[in-house]
Short mmCIF file of C-alpha atoms in Angstrom, two decimals:
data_model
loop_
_atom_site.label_atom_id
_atom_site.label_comp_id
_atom_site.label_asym_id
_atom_site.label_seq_id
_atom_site.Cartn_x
_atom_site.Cartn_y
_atom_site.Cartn_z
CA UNK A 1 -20.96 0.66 11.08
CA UNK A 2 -19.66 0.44 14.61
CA UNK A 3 -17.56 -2.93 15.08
CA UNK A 4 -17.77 -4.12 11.83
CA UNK A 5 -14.15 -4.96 10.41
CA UNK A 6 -11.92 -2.73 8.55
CA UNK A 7 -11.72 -3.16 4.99
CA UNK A 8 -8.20 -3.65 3.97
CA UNK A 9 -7.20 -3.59 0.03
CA UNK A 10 -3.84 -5.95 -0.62
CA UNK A 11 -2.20 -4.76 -3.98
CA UNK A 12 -1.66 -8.15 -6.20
CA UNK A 13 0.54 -8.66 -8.88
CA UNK A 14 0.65 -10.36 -12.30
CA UNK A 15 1.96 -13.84 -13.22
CA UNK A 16 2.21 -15.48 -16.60
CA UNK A 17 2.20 -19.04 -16.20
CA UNK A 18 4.62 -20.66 -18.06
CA UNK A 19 2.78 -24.13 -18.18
CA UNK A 20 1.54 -25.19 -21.50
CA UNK A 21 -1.60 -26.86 -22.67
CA UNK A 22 -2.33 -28.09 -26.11
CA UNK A 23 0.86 -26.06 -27.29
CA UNK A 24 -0.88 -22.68 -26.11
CA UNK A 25 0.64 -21.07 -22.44
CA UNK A 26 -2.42 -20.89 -19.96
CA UNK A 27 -1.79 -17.17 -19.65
CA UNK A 28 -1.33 -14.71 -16.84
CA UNK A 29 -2.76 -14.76 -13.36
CA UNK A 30 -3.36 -12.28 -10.28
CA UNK A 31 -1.72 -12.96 -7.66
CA UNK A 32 -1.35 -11.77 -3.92
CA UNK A 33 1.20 -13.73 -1.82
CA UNK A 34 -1.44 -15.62 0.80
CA UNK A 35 0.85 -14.14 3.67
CA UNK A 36 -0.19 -10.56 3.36
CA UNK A 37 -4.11 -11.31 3.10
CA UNK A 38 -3.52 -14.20 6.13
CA UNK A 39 -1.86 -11.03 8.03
CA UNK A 40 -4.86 -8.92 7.73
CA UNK A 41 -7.39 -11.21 8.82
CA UNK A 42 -5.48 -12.48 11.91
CA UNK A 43 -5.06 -8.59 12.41
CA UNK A 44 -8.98 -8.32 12.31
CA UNK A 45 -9.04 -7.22 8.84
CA UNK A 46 -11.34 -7.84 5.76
CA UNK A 47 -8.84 -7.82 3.09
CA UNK A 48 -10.20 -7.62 -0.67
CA UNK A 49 -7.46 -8.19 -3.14
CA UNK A 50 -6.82 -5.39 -6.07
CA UNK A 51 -6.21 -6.77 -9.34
CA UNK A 52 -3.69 -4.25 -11.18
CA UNK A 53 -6.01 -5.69 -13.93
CA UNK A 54 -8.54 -2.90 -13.32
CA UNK A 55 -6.48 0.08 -14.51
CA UNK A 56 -5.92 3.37 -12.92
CA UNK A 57 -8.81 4.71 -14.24
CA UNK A 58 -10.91 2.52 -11.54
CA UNK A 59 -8.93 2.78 -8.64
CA UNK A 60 -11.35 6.23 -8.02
CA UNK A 61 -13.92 4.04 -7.14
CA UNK A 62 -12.01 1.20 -5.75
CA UNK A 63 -9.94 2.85 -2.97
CA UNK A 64 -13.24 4.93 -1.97
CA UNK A 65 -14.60 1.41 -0.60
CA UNK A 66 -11.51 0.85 1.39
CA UNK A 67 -10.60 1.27 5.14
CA UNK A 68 -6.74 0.94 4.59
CA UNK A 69 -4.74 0.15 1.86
CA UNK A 70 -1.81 -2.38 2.15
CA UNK A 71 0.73 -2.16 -0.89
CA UNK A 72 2.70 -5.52 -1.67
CA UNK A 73 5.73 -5.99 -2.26
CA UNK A 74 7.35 -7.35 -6.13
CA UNK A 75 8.31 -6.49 -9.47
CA UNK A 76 10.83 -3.38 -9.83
CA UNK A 77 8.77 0.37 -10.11
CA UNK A 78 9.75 2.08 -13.32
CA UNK A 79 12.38 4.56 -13.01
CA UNK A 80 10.62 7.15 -15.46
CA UNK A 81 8.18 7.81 -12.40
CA UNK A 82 10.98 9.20 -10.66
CA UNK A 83 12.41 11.05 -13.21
CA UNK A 84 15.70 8.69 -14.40
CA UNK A 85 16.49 6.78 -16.79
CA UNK A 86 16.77 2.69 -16.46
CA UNK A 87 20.02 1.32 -15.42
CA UNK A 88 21.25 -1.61 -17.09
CA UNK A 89 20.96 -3.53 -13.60
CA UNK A 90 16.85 -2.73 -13.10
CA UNK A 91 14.99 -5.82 -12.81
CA UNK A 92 10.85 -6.50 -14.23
CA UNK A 93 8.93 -3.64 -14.18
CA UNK A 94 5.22 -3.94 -15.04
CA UNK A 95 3.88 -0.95 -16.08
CA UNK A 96 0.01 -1.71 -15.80
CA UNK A 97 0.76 -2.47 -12.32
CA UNK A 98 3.00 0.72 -11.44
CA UNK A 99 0.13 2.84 -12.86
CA UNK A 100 -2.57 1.32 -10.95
CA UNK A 101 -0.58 1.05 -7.60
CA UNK A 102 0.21 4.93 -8.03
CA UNK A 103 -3.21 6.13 -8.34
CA UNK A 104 -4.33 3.39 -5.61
CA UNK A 105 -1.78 5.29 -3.28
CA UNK A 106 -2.36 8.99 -4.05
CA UNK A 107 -6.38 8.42 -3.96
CA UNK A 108 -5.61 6.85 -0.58
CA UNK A 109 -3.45 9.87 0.31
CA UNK A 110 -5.73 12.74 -0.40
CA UNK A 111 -8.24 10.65 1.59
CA UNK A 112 -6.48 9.97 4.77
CA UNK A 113 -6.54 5.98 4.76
CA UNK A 114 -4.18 4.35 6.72
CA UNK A 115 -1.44 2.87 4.28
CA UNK A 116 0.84 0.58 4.94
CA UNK A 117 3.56 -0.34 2.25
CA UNK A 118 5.94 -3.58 2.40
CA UNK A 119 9.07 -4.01 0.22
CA UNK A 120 8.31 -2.24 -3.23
CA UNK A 121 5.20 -0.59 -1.19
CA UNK A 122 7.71 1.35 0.98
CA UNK A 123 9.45 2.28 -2.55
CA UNK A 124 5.86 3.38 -4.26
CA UNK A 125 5.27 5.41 -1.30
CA UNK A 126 8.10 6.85 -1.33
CA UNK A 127 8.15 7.89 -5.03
CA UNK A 128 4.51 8.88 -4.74
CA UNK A 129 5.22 11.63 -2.35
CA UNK A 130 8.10 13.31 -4.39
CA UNK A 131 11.27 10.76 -3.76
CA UNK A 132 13.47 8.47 -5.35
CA UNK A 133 15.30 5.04 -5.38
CA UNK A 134 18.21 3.15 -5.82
CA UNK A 135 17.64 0.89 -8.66
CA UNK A 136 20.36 -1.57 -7.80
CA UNK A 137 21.72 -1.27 -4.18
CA UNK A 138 25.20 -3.44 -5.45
CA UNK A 139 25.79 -1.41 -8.12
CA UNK A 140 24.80 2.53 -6.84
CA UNK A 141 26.41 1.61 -3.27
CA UNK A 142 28.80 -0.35 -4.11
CA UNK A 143 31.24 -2.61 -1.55
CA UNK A 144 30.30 -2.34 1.98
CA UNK A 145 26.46 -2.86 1.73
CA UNK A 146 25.09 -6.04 3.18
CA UNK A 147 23.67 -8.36 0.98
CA UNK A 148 19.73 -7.35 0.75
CA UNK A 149 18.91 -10.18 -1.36
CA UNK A 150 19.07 -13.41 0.93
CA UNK A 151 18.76 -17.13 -0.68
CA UNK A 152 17.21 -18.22 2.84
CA UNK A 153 13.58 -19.02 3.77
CA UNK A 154 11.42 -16.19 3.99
CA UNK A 155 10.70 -16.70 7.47
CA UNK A 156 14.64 -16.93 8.38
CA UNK A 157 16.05 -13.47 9.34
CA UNK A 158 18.58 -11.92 7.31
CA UNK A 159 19.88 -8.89 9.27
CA UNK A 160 18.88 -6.33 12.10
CA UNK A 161 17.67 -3.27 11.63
CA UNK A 162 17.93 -0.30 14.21
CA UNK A 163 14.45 1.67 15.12
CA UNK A 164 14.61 5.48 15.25
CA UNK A 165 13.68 6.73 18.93
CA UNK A 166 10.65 8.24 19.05
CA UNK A 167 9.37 6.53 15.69
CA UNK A 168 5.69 5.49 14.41
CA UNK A 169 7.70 2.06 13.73
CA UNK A 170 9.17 2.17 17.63
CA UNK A 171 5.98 2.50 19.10
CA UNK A 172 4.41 -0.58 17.01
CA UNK A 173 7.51 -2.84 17.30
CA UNK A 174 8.30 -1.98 21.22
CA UNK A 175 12.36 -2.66 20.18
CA UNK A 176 15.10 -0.43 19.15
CA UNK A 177 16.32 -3.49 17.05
CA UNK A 178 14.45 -5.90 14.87
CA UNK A 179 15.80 -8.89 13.06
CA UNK A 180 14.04 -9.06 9.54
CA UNK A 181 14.23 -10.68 6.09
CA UNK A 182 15.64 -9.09 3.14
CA UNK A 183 14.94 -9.54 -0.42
CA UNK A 184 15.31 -6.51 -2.71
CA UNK A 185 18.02 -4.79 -4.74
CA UNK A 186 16.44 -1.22 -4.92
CA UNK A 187 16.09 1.22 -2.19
CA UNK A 188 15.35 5.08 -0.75
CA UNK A 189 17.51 7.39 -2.12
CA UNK A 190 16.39 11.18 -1.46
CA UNK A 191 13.70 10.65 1.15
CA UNK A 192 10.41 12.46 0.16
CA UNK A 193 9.14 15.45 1.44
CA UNK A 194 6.63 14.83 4.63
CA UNK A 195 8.69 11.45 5.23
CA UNK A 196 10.85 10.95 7.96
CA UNK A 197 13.18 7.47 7.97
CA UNK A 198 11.92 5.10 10.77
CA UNK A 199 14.93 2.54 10.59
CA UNK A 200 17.99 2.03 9.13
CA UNK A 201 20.29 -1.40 8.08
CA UNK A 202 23.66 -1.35 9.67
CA UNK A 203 25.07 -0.33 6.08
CA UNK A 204 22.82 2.81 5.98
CA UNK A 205 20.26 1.57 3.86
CA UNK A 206 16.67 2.76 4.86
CA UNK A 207 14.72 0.05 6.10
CA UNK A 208 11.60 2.30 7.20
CA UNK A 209 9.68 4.96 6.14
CA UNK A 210 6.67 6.89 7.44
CA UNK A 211 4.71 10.05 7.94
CA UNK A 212 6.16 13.09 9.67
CA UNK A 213 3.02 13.47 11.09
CA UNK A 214 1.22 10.12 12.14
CA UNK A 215 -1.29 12.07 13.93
CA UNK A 216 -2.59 13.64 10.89
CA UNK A 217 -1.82 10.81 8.18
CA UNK A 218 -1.13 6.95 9.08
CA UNK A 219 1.39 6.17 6.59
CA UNK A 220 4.24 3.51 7.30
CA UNK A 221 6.65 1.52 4.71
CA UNK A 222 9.15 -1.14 5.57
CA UNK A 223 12.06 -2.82 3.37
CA UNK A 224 11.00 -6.61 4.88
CA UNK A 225 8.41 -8.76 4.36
CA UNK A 226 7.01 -8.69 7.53
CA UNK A 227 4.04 -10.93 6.58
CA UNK A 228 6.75 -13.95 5.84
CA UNK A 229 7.48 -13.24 9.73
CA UNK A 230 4.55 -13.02 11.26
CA UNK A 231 5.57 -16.67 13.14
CA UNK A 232 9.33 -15.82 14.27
CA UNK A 233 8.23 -12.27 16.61
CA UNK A 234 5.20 -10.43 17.62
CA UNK A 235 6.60 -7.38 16.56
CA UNK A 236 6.27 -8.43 12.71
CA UNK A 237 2.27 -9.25 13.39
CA UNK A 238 2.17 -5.93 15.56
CA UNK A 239 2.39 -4.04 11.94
CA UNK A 240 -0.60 -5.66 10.96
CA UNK A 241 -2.42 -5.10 13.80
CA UNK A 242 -1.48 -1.45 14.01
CA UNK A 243 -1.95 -0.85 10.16
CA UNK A 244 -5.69 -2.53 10.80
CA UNK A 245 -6.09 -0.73 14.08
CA UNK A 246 -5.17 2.93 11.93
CA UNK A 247 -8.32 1.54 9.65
CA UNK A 248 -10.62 1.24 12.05
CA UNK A 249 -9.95 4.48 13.38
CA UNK A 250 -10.36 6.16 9.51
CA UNK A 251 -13.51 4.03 9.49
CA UNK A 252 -15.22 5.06 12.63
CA UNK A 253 -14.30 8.64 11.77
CA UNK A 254 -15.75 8.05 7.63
CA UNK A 255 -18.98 6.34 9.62
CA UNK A 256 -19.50 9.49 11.92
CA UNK A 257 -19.05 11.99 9.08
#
């Protein structure tokens, strides 16, 4: 088992293609954004793509193959899984998915594999350990928030973020500030229990999440799409490599065992 890559699971998401052929739609698709699974393989990763498809019911057996687990970012998580009601201002939820990703990320938890959430991963996380979100950051914060949903290439930052001292995220990054991309309209809220907040937007907004003890658990979400920036700084691949590094670790220590 020694040297052989980490395998990585990427969360995917579900499409329906509105093209039509012979008056019938094609149908829904799976889909994981090429970025994340191009991230973990330049990271050293063997990334193996989890169609929501599959159900909760087989995520048992699916996350007990994995190394790490890497949660993608996308639709809006159903607010009943954190006890509220929707708000006129939620966005798509897909339920299959949220019910999938969930027991994907608490299998991975009881475990000890390395997880690393981006964008509506940081949110599942967060939920998944006890917390809540802000369905609409406009709405729930109201005026002074920056605007978290930028109409600018993907690869173009958006904002800075500031880097807790003394942080998982601070170690990875090197940087007490970090220019990143922003598109999402929920957030945090009440921070879960065994979380600490690893950085913050200037308007307050947590931008980073992870475990209080990194030692004991590897478990780190961010509010960017990192994988979008892998080109424009080496601290956006860094996540990667660390998140892959953390699964190699858990694999060498699953190997020995």
């Amino acid at each position: 088992m020694e040297g052989l890559a980490p395998v990585i699971g990427v969360t995917a998401t579900l499409k329906e293609d509105t093209e039509r052929v012979a008056e019938r739609p094609l149908g829904r698709f799976v889909r994981a954004d090429a970025d994340y699974v191009e991230g973990v393989v330049e990271a050293g990763g063997v990334p193996v793509v989890l169609a929501p498809v599959a159900g909760p019911g087989a995520a048992e057996t699916l996350v007990s193959g994995l190394d790490g687990l890497l949660l993608s970012g996308g639709s809006d998580l159903e607010p009943s899984h954190y006890g509220e009601e929707a708000l006129p201002e939620l966005g798509v939820t897909l339920p299959e998915r949220d019910e999938f990703e969930i027991a994907l990320a608490r299998g991975a938890l009881r475990r000890g594999i390395p997880i690393f959430g981006i964008c509506r991963g940081m949110q599942l996380l967060n939920v998944v350990l006890g917390g809540t979100l802000y369905q609409d950051i406009p709405s729930q914060l109201g005026r002074g928030v920056l605007g978290h949903r930028q109409r600018t290439p993907k690869w173009q930052p958006a904002h800075e973020v500031e880097v807790l001292p003394g942080s998982l995220l601070g170690g990875i990054v090197g940087r007490g500030v970090v220019k990143v991309n922003s598109y999402h309209h929920q957030a945090v809220k009440e921070l879960a229990p065994g979380l600490v907040v690893g950085a913050r937007s200037p308007d307050g907004v947590i931008e980073a999440i992870e475990s209080r003890e990194p030692g004991e658990r590897w478990v780190l979400g961010i509010q960017w799409h990192a994988e979008a920036m892998r080109a424009a700084g080496p601290e956006h691949r860094a996540l990667f490599e660390a998140h892959v590094s953390a699964a190699r670790r858990y694999a060498g220590r699953r190997a020995a065992a």
